[in-house]
Amino acid sequence: SQQGEEDPQALSIQEGENATMNCSYKTSINNLQWYRQNSGRGLVHLILIRSNEREKHSGRLRVTLDTSKKSSSLLITASRAADTASYFCATDGKGRRALTFGSGTRLQVQP
Amino acid sequence: EAGVTQSPTHLIKTRGQQATLRCSPISGHTSVYWYQQALGLGLQFLLWYDEGEERNRGNFPPRFSGRQFPNYSSELNVNALELEDSALYLCASSSGYGGYNEQFFGPGTRLTVL
């Protein structure tokens, strides 16, 4: 079963704009990770944020985590056409190392 | 450093046959996870191997099985294939230490059951 939901399910923006995707989860977590998937291929690891962290940056990516609301957001700044992909959040927890995935957000960046 | 590799890329089988999928983790990683991504069902956890032992399995029937070899590579076997087993099968590896549990995925094996 899916741990959580992501919204929006689909997002279409213009190149250069920022894209924000949200993820909610149901149970307490140790870590939350974000992944990118291009056209049914493998998942590319983007960033991991631990439950005791509130914000993390990596290049054009900014991830926030609010454990009180059981939610996370992924911000991609200055988007490029190459960012077009599906984005998934995934969580693990105490005694649960296998990842539970959200339903994903399909991002389309128009050139 | 080489990433996670999987073989074959594509596999076509008929209903009732058996499928074997292979995964080689990142060097130094001892944990291997298998996930299924079926259309409309999202990404679901199948099996977790660490140090040669099955540590946990998801909500899948026993005809999904596997093993981990001494070099930490892993094999997923699916017996008595059914049409709904058609999916992308993803393998991930992690170092298995500490609390980070970063999992890195391979390119996947696309299994089609006819």
GROMACS .gro file of N, CA, C and O in nm, chain A:
model
  444
    1SER      N    1   0.085  -0.118   0.000
    1SER     CA    2   0.000   0.000   0.000
    1SER      C    3   0.089   0.124   0.000
    1SER      O    4   0.202   0.120   0.046
    2GLN      N    5   0.039   0.232  -0.054
    2GLN     CA    6   0.115   0.354  -0.061
    2GLN      C    7   0.116   0.421   0.075
    2GLN      O    8   0.015   0.426   0.145
    3GLN      N    9   0.232   0.473   0.112
    3GLN     CA   10   0.243   0.544   0.239
    3GLN      C   11   0.169   0.676   0.233
    3GLN      O   12   0.109   0.719   0.330
    4GLY      N   13   0.178   0.741   0.119
    4GLY     CA   14   0.120   0.874   0.117
    4GLY      C   15   0.078   0.917  -0.020
    4GLY      O   16   0.081   0.841  -0.116
    5GLU      N   17   0.043   1.042  -0.025
    5GLU     CA   18  -0.004   1.101  -0.147
    5GLU      C   19   0.088   1.215  -0.185
    5GLU      O   20   0.148   1.280  -0.100
    6GLU      N   21   0.094   1.239  -0.314
    6GLU     CA   22   0.167   1.355  -0.361
    6GLU      C   23   0.073   1.443  -0.439
    6GLU      O   24  -0.016   1.395  -0.509
    7ASP      N   25   0.095   1.571  -0.427
    7ASP     CA   26   0.017   1.662  -0.509
    7ASP      C   27   0.105   1.775  -0.556
    7ASP      O   28   0.204   1.808  -0.490
    8PRO      N   29   0.078   1.828  -0.674
    8PRO     CA   30  -0.031   1.778  -0.758
    8PRO      C   31   0.005   1.645  -0.824
    8PRO      O   32   0.121   1.605  -0.823
    9GLN      N   33  -0.090   1.579  -0.884
    9GLN     CA   34  -0.060   1.457  -0.958
    9GLN      C   35   0.015   1.491  -1.085
    9GLN      O   36   0.099   1.414  -1.132
   10ALA      N   37  -0.017   1.607  -1.143
   10ALA     CA   38   0.052   1.651  -1.264
   10ALA      C   39   0.073   1.801  -1.257
   10ALA      O   40  -0.010   1.874  -1.201
   11LEU      N   41   0.183   1.845  -1.313
   11LEU     CA   42   0.220   1.987  -1.308
   11LEU      C   43   0.288   2.024  -1.439
   11LEU      O   44   0.382   1.955  -1.481
   12SER      N   45   0.241   2.129  -1.501
   12SER     CA   46   0.300   2.175  -1.626
   12SER      C   47   0.344   2.320  -1.609
   12SER      O   48   0.263   2.405  -1.571
   13ILE      N   49   0.471   2.347  -1.634
   13ILE     CA   50   0.525   2.483  -1.618
   13ILE      C   51   0.614   2.517  -1.736
   13ILE      O   52   0.648   2.431  -1.818
   14GLN      N   53   0.653   2.643  -1.743
   14GLN     CA   54   0.745   2.688  -1.847
   14GLN      C   55   0.888   2.682  -1.796
   14GLN      O   56   0.913   2.695  -1.674
   15GLU      N   57   0.979   2.662  -1.887
   15GLU     CA   58   1.121   2.663  -1.853
   15GLU      C   59   1.155   2.792  -1.780
   15GLU      O   60   1.108   2.900  -1.817
   16GLY      N   61   1.236   2.778  -1.674
   16GLY     CA   62   1.275   2.895  -1.596
   16GLY      C   63   1.189   2.918  -1.473
   16GLY      O   64   1.232   2.985  -1.379
   17GLU      N   65   1.068   2.863  -1.473
   17GLU     CA   66   0.981   2.876  -1.357
   17GLU      C   67   1.023   2.776  -1.249
   17GLU      O   68   1.099   2.682  -1.273
   18ASN      N   69   0.970   2.799  -1.128
   18ASN     CA   70   0.994   2.705  -1.019
   18ASN      C   71   0.882   2.603  -1.013
   18ASN      O   72   0.767   2.633  -1.046
   19ALA      N   73   0.916   2.482  -0.970
   19ALA     CA   74   0.817   2.376  -0.955
   19ALA      C   75   0.816   2.330  -0.811
   19ALA      O   76   0.923   2.302  -0.754
   20THR      N   77   0.699   2.322  -0.753
   20THR     CA   78   0.685   2.274  -0.616
   20THR      C   79   0.594   2.153  -0.612
   20THR      O   80   0.483   2.155  -0.664
   21MET      N   81   0.645   2.046  -0.550
   21MET     CA   82   0.567   1.924  -0.535
   21MET      C   83   0.558   1.891  -0.387
   21MET      O   84   0.654   1.912  -0.313
   22ASN      N   85   0.444   1.839  -0.347
   22ASN     CA   86   0.421   1.810  -0.206
   22ASN      C   87   0.397   1.661  -0.185
   22ASN      O   88   0.345   1.592  -0.273
   23CYS      N   89   0.432   1.616  -0.067
   23CYS     CA   90   0.420   1.475  -0.033
   23CYS      C   91   0.368   1.466   0.109
   23CYS      O   92   0.419   1.535   0.198
   24SER      N   93   0.268   1.383   0.131
   24SER     CA   94   0.221   1.360   0.267
   24SER      C   95   0.235   1.212   0.298
   24SER      O   96   0.229   1.127   0.208
   25TYR      N   97   0.257   1.180   0.424
   25TYR     CA   98   0.273   1.041   0.464
   25TYR      C   99   0.194   1.016   0.592
   25TYR      O  100   0.146   1.110   0.654
   26LYS      N  101   0.183   0.888   0.628
   26LYS     CA  102   0.086   0.854   0.733
   26LYS      C  103   0.150   0.817   0.866
   26LYS      O  104   0.094   0.845   0.972
   27THR      N  105   0.264   0.747   0.862
   27THR     CA  106   0.323   0.700   0.987
   27THR      C  107   0.454   0.771   1.013
   27THR      O  108   0.511   0.834   0.923
   28SER      N  109   0.506   0.757   1.134
   28SER     CA  110   0.631   0.824   1.168
   28SER      C  111   0.745   0.768   1.083
   28SER      O  112   0.741   0.652   1.043
   29ILE      N  113   0.842   0.852   1.057
   29ILE     CA  114   0.949   0.814   0.965
   29ILE      C  115   1.087   0.835   1.026
   29ILE      O  116   1.103   0.908   1.125
   30ASN      N  117   1.187   0.768   0.968
   30ASN     CA  118   1.327   0.798   0.996
   30ASN      C  119   1.383   0.892   0.891
   30ASN      O  120   1.452   0.988   0.922
   31ASN      N  121   1.356   0.858   0.765
   31ASN     CA  122   1.408   0.936   0.653
   31ASN      C  123   1.300   0.953   0.547
   31ASN      O  124   1.211   0.867   0.534
   32LEU      N  125   1.313   1.059   0.470
   32LEU     CA  126   1.228   1.079   0.353
   32LEU      C  127   1.321   1.108   0.235
   32LEU      O  128   1.413   1.190   0.246
   33GLN      N  129   1.299   1.038   0.127
   33GLN     CA  130   1.384   1.055   0.010
   33GLN      C  131   1.298   1.096  -0.110
   33GLN      O  132   1.181   1.057  -0.119
   34TRP      N  133   1.357   1.172  -0.199
   34TRP     CA  134   1.293   1.210  -0.324
   34TRP      C  135   1.369   1.146  -0.440
   34TRP      O  136   1.493   1.144  -0.441
   35TYR      N  137   1.290   1.098  -0.536
   35TYR     CA  138   1.345   1.033  -0.654
   35TYR      C  139   1.283   1.093  -0.779
   35TYR      O  140   1.169   1.141  -0.778
   36ARG      N  141   1.356   1.082  -0.890
   36ARG     CA  142   1.306   1.120  -1.021
   36ARG      C  143   1.305   0.996  -1.110
   36ARG      O  144   1.396   0.912  -1.102
   37GLN      N  145   1.201   0.985  -1.193
   37GLN     CA  146   1.192   0.874  -1.286
   37GLN      C  147   1.155   0.929  -1.423
   37GLN      O  148   1.053   0.996  -1.439
   38ASN      N  149   1.237   0.896  -1.520
   38ASN     CA  150   1.212   0.936  -1.659
   38ASN      C  151   1.149   0.821  -1.734
   38ASN      O  152   1.207   0.712  -1.741
   39SER      N  153   1.032   0.844  -1.789
   39SER     CA  154   0.967   0.752  -1.883
   39SER      C  155   0.981   0.605  -1.849
   39SER      O  156   1.029   0.527  -1.930
   40GLY      N  157   0.940   0.564  -1.729
   40GLY     CA  158   0.938   0.424  -1.693
   40GLY      C  159   1.075   0.360  -1.679
   40GLY      O  160   1.088   0.238  -1.690
   41ARG      N  161   1.176   0.440  -1.658
   41ARG     CA  162   1.309   0.385  -1.634
   41ARG      C  163   1.335   0.376  -1.483
   41ARG      O  164   1.244   0.387  -1.404
   42GLY      N  165   1.462   0.353  -1.446
   42GLY     CA  166   1.496   0.343  -1.306
   42GLY      C  167   1.480   0.475  -1.232
   42GLY      O  168   1.465   0.581  -1.294
   43LEU      N  169   1.483   0.468  -1.101
   43LEU     CA  170   1.469   0.586  -1.018
   43LEU      C  171   1.606   0.649  -0.992
   43LEU      O  172   1.701   0.578  -0.960
   44VAL      N  173   1.612   0.778  -1.004
   44VAL     CA  174   1.735   0.853  -0.975
   44VAL      C  175   1.719   0.917  -0.839
   44VAL      O  176   1.622   0.989  -0.813
   45HIS      N  177   1.812   0.890  -0.749
   45HIS     CA  178   1.806   0.945  -0.614
   45HIS      C  179   1.842   1.093  -0.619
   45HIS      O  180   1.945   1.133  -0.673
   46LEU      N  181   1.753   1.175  -0.560
   46LEU     CA  182   1.775   1.319  -0.560
   46LEU      C  183   1.829   1.368  -0.427
   46LEU      O  184   1.931   1.438  -0.422
   47ILE      N  185   1.761   1.333  -0.320
   47ILE     CA  186   1.798   1.389  -0.191
   47ILE      C  187   1.733   1.309  -0.079
   47ILE      O  188   1.625   1.252  -0.098
   48LEU      N  189   1.799   1.301   0.034
   48LEU     CA  190   1.744   1.237   0.154
   48LEU      C  191   1.742   1.340   0.265
   48LEU      O  192   1.839   1.413   0.285
   49ILE      N  193   1.632   1.344   0.338
   49ILE     CA  194   1.622   1.432   0.454
   49ILE      C  195   1.583   1.346   0.573
   49ILE      O  196   1.494   1.261   0.563
   50ARG      N  197   1.652   1.366   0.683
   50ARG     CA  198   1.623   1.286   0.802
   50ARG      C  199   1.509   1.350   0.881
   50ARG      O  200   1.481   1.469   0.868
   51SER      N  201   1.450   1.271   0.967
   51SER     CA  202   1.332   1.319   1.041
   51SER      C  203   1.364   1.435   1.134
   51SER      O  204   1.275   1.512   1.170
   52ASN      N  205   1.491   1.450   1.173
   52ASN     CA  206   1.526   1.561   1.262
   52ASN      C  207   1.577   1.683   1.184
   52ASN      O  208   1.625   1.780   1.244
   53GLU      N  209   1.567   1.679   1.053
   53GLU     CA  210   1.605   1.793   0.970
   53GLU      C  211   1.481   1.862   0.917
   53GLU      O  212   1.377   1.797   0.896
   54ARG      N  213   1.489   1.989   0.893
   54ARG     CA  214   1.373   2.065   0.846
   54ARG      C  215   1.388   2.111   0.702
   54ARG      O  216   1.288   2.131   0.633
   55GLU      N  217   1.511   2.128   0.659
   55GLU     CA  218   1.533   2.176   0.523
   55GLU      C  219   1.668   2.125   0.473
   55GLU      O  220   1.763   2.113   0.552
   56LYS      N  221   1.673   2.099   0.343
   56LYS     CA  222   1.798   2.054   0.284
   56LYS      C  223   1.804   2.104   0.140
   56LYS      O  224   1.702   2.113   0.071
   57HIS      N  225   1.926   2.137   0.096
   57HIS     CA  226   1.945   2.190  -0.038
   57HIS      C  227   2.044   2.102  -0.114
   57HIS      O  228   2.139   2.048  -0.055
   58SER      N  229   2.022   2.093  -0.244
   58SER     CA  230   2.119   2.027  -0.331
   58SER      C  231   2.105   2.088  -0.469
   58SER      O  232   2.008   2.061  -0.540
   59GLY      N  233   2.200   2.174  -0.505
   59GLY     CA  234   2.191   2.240  -0.634
   59GLY      C  235   2.065   2.322  -0.647
   59GLY      O  236   2.036   2.408  -0.564
   60ARG      N  237   1.983   2.292  -0.748
   60ARG     CA  238   1.856   2.364  -0.768
   60ARG      C  239   1.741   2.304  -0.688
   60ARG      O  240   1.626   2.348  -0.703
   61LEU      N  241   1.768   2.207  -0.605
   61LEU     CA  242   1.664   2.140  -0.528
   61LEU      C  243   1.663   2.190  -0.384
   61LEU      O  244   1.769   2.210  -0.323
   62ARG      N  245   1.542   2.209  -0.334
   62ARG     CA  246   1.524   2.243  -0.193
   62ARG      C  247   1.413   2.155  -0.140
   62ARG      O  248   1.303   2.152  -0.194
   63VAL      N  249   1.442   2.084  -0.033
   63VAL     CA  250   1.344   1.996   0.030
   63VAL      C  251   1.316   2.045   0.170
   63VAL      O  252   1.409   2.081   0.244
   64THR      N  253   1.189   2.047   0.206
   64THR     CA  254   1.152   2.078   0.343
   64THR      C  255   1.076   1.960   0.401
   64THR      O  256   1.016   1.880   0.328
   65LEU      N  257   1.080   1.949   0.532
   65LEU     CA  258   1.011   1.841   0.601
   65LEU      C  259   0.943   1.898   0.724
   65LEU      O  260   1.007   1.967   0.804
   66ASP      N  261   0.815   1.868   0.738
   66ASP     CA  262   0.738   1.909   0.856
   66ASP      C  263   0.679   1.783   0.917
   66ASP      O  264   0.577   1.732   0.872
   67THR      N  265   0.747   1.731   1.018
   67THR     CA  266   0.702   1.604   1.077
   67THR      C  267   0.572   1.620   1.155
   67THR      O  268   0.497   1.524   1.170
   68SER      N  269   0.543   1.741   1.201
   68SER     CA  270   0.418   1.762   1.273
   68SER      C  271   0.298   1.750   1.179
   68SER      O  272   0.190   1.707   1.219
   69LYS      N  273   0.318   1.787   1.054
   69LYS     CA  274   0.213   1.775   0.953
   69LYS      C  275   0.230   1.652   0.867
   69LYS      O  276   0.149   1.628   0.776
   70LYS      N  277   0.335   1.575   0.892
   70LYS     CA  278   0.366   1.457   0.812
   70LYS      C  279   0.365   1.493   0.663
   70LYS      O  280   0.294   1.432   0.581
   71SER      N  281   0.445   1.592   0.630
   71SER     CA  282   0.450   1.635   0.491
   71SER      C  283   0.588   1.686   0.455
   71SER      O  284   0.667   1.726   0.542
   72SER      N  285   0.615   1.682   0.324
   72SER     CA  286   0.741   1.730   0.271
   72SER      C  287   0.712   1.800   0.139
   72SER      O  288   0.611   1.771   0.072
   73SER      N  289   0.801   1.890   0.101
   73SER     CA  290   0.788   1.951  -0.029
   73SER      C  291   0.923   1.951  -0.099
   73SER      O  292   1.028   1.958  -0.036
   74LEU      N  293   0.916   1.942  -0.231
   74LEU     CA  294   1.035   1.948  -0.316
   74LEU      C  295   1.019   2.068  -0.408
   74LEU      O  296   0.920   2.077  -0.481
   75LEU      N  297   1.115   2.157  -0.403
   75LEU     CA  298   1.115   2.274  -0.489
   75LEU      C  299   1.230   2.260  -0.587
   75LEU      O  300   1.345   2.238  -0.546
   76ILE      N  301   1.198   2.273  -0.715
   76ILE     CA  302   1.299   2.277  -0.820
   76ILE      C  303   1.300   2.419  -0.873
   76ILE      O  304   1.199   2.467  -0.926
   77THR      N  305   1.410   2.488  -0.859
   77THR     CA  306   1.417   2.626  -0.905
   77THR      C  307   1.469   2.631  -1.049
   77THR      O  308   1.542   2.541  -1.094
   78ALA      N  309   1.430   2.736  -1.119
   78ALA     CA  310   1.478   2.760  -1.256
   78ALA      C  311   1.472   2.633  -1.339
   78ALA      O  312   1.574   2.584  -1.389
   79SER      N  313   1.352   2.578  -1.352
   79SER     CA  314   1.337   2.446  -1.415
   79SER      C  315   1.383   2.447  -1.561
   79SER      O  316   1.384   2.550  -1.629
   80ARG      N  317   1.421   2.329  -1.607
   80ARG     CA  318   1.468   2.308  -1.743
   80ARG      C  319   1.384   2.199  -1.808
   80ARG      O  320   1.325   2.117  -1.737
   81ALA      N  321   1.383   2.195  -1.939
   81ALA     CA  322   1.308   2.089  -2.009
   81ALA      C  323   1.353   1.951  -1.963
   81ALA      O  324   1.274   1.858  -1.956
   82ALA      N  325   1.482   1.938  -1.931
   82ALA     CA  326   1.536   1.809  -1.887
   82ALA      C  327   1.482   1.765  -1.752
   82ALA      O  328   1.501   1.649  -1.712
   83ASP      N  329   1.416   1.855  -1.679
   83ASP     CA  330   1.356   1.818  -1.550
   83ASP      C  331   1.224   1.745  -1.569
   83ASP      O  332   1.166   1.696  -1.471
   84THR      N  333   1.174   1.740  -1.692
   84THR     CA  334   1.049   1.669  -1.720
   84THR      C  335   1.064   1.523  -1.680
   84THR      O  336   1.151   1.452  -1.729
   85ALA      N  337   0.980   1.479  -1.587
   85ALA     CA  338   0.990   1.344  -1.531
   85ALA      C  339   0.879   1.327  -1.428
   85ALA      O  340   0.802   1.419  -1.401
   86SER      N  341   0.873   1.208  -1.370
   86SER     CA  342   0.787   1.185  -1.253
   86SER      C  343   0.873   1.190  -1.128
   86SER      O  344   0.987   1.142  -1.129
   87TYR      N  345   0.819   1.249  -1.024
   87TYR     CA  346   0.891   1.265  -0.899
   87TYR      C  347   0.817   1.192  -0.788
   87TYR      O  348   0.695   1.207  -0.774
   88PHE      N  349   0.891   1.114  -0.710
   88PHE     CA  350   0.832   1.035  -0.603
   88PHE      C  351   0.900   1.066  -0.471
   88PHE      O  352   1.023   1.083  -0.465
   89CYS      N  353   0.820   1.069  -0.365
   89CYS     CA  354   0.878   1.069  -0.232
   89CYS      C  355   0.869   0.927  -0.177
   89CYS      O  356   0.782   0.849  -0.217
   90ALA      N  357   0.959   0.893  -0.087
   90ALA     CA  358   0.962   0.760  -0.028
   90ALA      C  359   1.008   0.771   0.115
   90ALA      O  360   1.100   0.848   0.145
   91THR      N  361   0.947   0.695   0.203
   91THR     CA  362   0.981   0.701   0.344
   91THR      C  363   1.021   0.566   0.399
   91THR      O  364   0.982   0.461   0.346
   92ASP      N  365   1.100   0.570   0.504
   92ASP     CA  366   1.124   0.450   0.584
   92ASP      C  367   1.103   0.489   0.730
   92ASP      O  368   1.088   0.606   0.762
   93GLY      N  369   1.100   0.389   0.816
   93GLY     CA  370   1.072   0.419   0.956
   93GLY      C  371   1.133   0.319   1.049
   93GLY      O  372   1.209   0.231   1.006
   94LYS      N  373   1.100   0.328   1.174
   94LYS     CA  374   1.154   0.236   1.275
   94LYS      C  375   1.113   0.095   1.240
   94LYS      O  376   0.995   0.064   1.225
   95GLY      N  377   1.212   0.007   1.226
   95GLY     CA  378   1.184  -0.131   1.190
   95GLY      C  379   1.133  -0.149   1.049
   95GLY      O  380   1.080  -0.255   1.015
   96ARG      N  381   1.145  -0.049   0.968
   96ARG     CA  382   1.091  -0.053   0.832
   96ARG      C  383   1.193   0.011   0.739
   96ARG      O  384   1.187   0.131   0.711
   97ARG      N  385   1.289  -0.067   0.691
   97ARG     CA  386   1.391  -0.011   0.603
   97ARG      C  387   1.346  -0.009   0.458
   97ARG      O  388   1.396   0.071   0.379
   98ALA      N  389   1.254  -0.097   0.422
   98ALA     CA  390   1.202  -0.092   0.285
   98ALA      C  391   1.126   0.039   0.268
   98ALA      O  392   1.059   0.087   0.360
   99LEU      N  393   1.137   0.096   0.150
   99LEU     CA  394   1.074   0.225   0.123
   99LEU      C  395   0.927   0.209   0.089
   99LEU      O  396   0.887   0.113   0.023
  100THR      N  397   0.849   0.304   0.137
  100THR     CA  398   0.709   0.315   0.098
  100THR      C  399   0.696   0.442   0.016
  100THR      O  400   0.736   0.550   0.061
  101PHE      N  401   0.641   0.428  -0.102
  101PHE     CA  402   0.640   0.538  -0.198
  101PHE      C  403   0.507   0.610  -0.203
  101PHE      O  404   0.401   0.552  -0.180
  102GLY      N  405   0.516   0.737  -0.237
  102GLY     CA  406   0.398   0.813  -0.271
  102GLY      C  407   0.357   0.782  -0.414
  102GLY      O  408   0.423   0.707  -0.486
  103SER      N  409   0.248   0.844  -0.453
  103SER     CA  410   0.190   0.814  -0.584
  103SER      C  411   0.258   0.890  -0.698
  103SER      O  412   0.237   0.858  -0.814
  104GLY      N  413   0.338   0.989  -0.666
  104GLY     CA  414   0.417   1.058  -0.767
  104GLY      C  415   0.351   1.180  -0.828
  104GLY      O  416   0.228   1.192  -0.833
  105THR      N  417   0.435   1.272  -0.873
  105THR     CA  418   0.391   1.391  -0.946
  105THR      C  419   0.458   1.389  -1.083
  105THR      O  420   0.581   1.374  -1.091
  106ARG      N  421   0.376   1.403  -1.188
  106ARG     CA  422   0.432   1.410  -1.325
  106ARG      C  423   0.456   1.557  -1.358
  106ARG      O  424   0.361   1.635  -1.365
  107LEU      N  425   0.581   1.590  -1.376
  107LEU     CA  426   0.619   1.729  -1.408
  107LEU      C  427   0.652   1.739  -1.556
  107LEU      O  428   0.733   1.663  -1.608
  108GLN      N  429   0.591   1.837  -1.620
  108GLN     CA  430   0.619   1.866  -1.760
  108GLN      C  431   0.673   2.009  -1.765
  108GLN      O  432   0.604   2.102  -1.722
  109VAL      N  433   0.795   2.024  -1.815
  109VAL     CA  434   0.853   2.157  -1.830
  109VAL      C  435   0.857   2.190  -1.978
  109VAL      O  436   0.926   2.124  -2.057
  110GLN      N  437   0.781   2.292  -2.014
  110GLN     CA  438   0.770   2.333  -2.155
  110GLN      C  439   0.887   2.423  -2.193
  110GLN      O  440   0.914   2.520  -2.122
  111PRO      N  441   0.955   2.393  -2.304
  111PRO     CA  442   1.070   2.476  -2.344
  111PRO      C  443   1.026   2.611  -2.399
  111PRO      O  444   0.911   2.631  -2.432
   0.00000   0.00000   0.00000
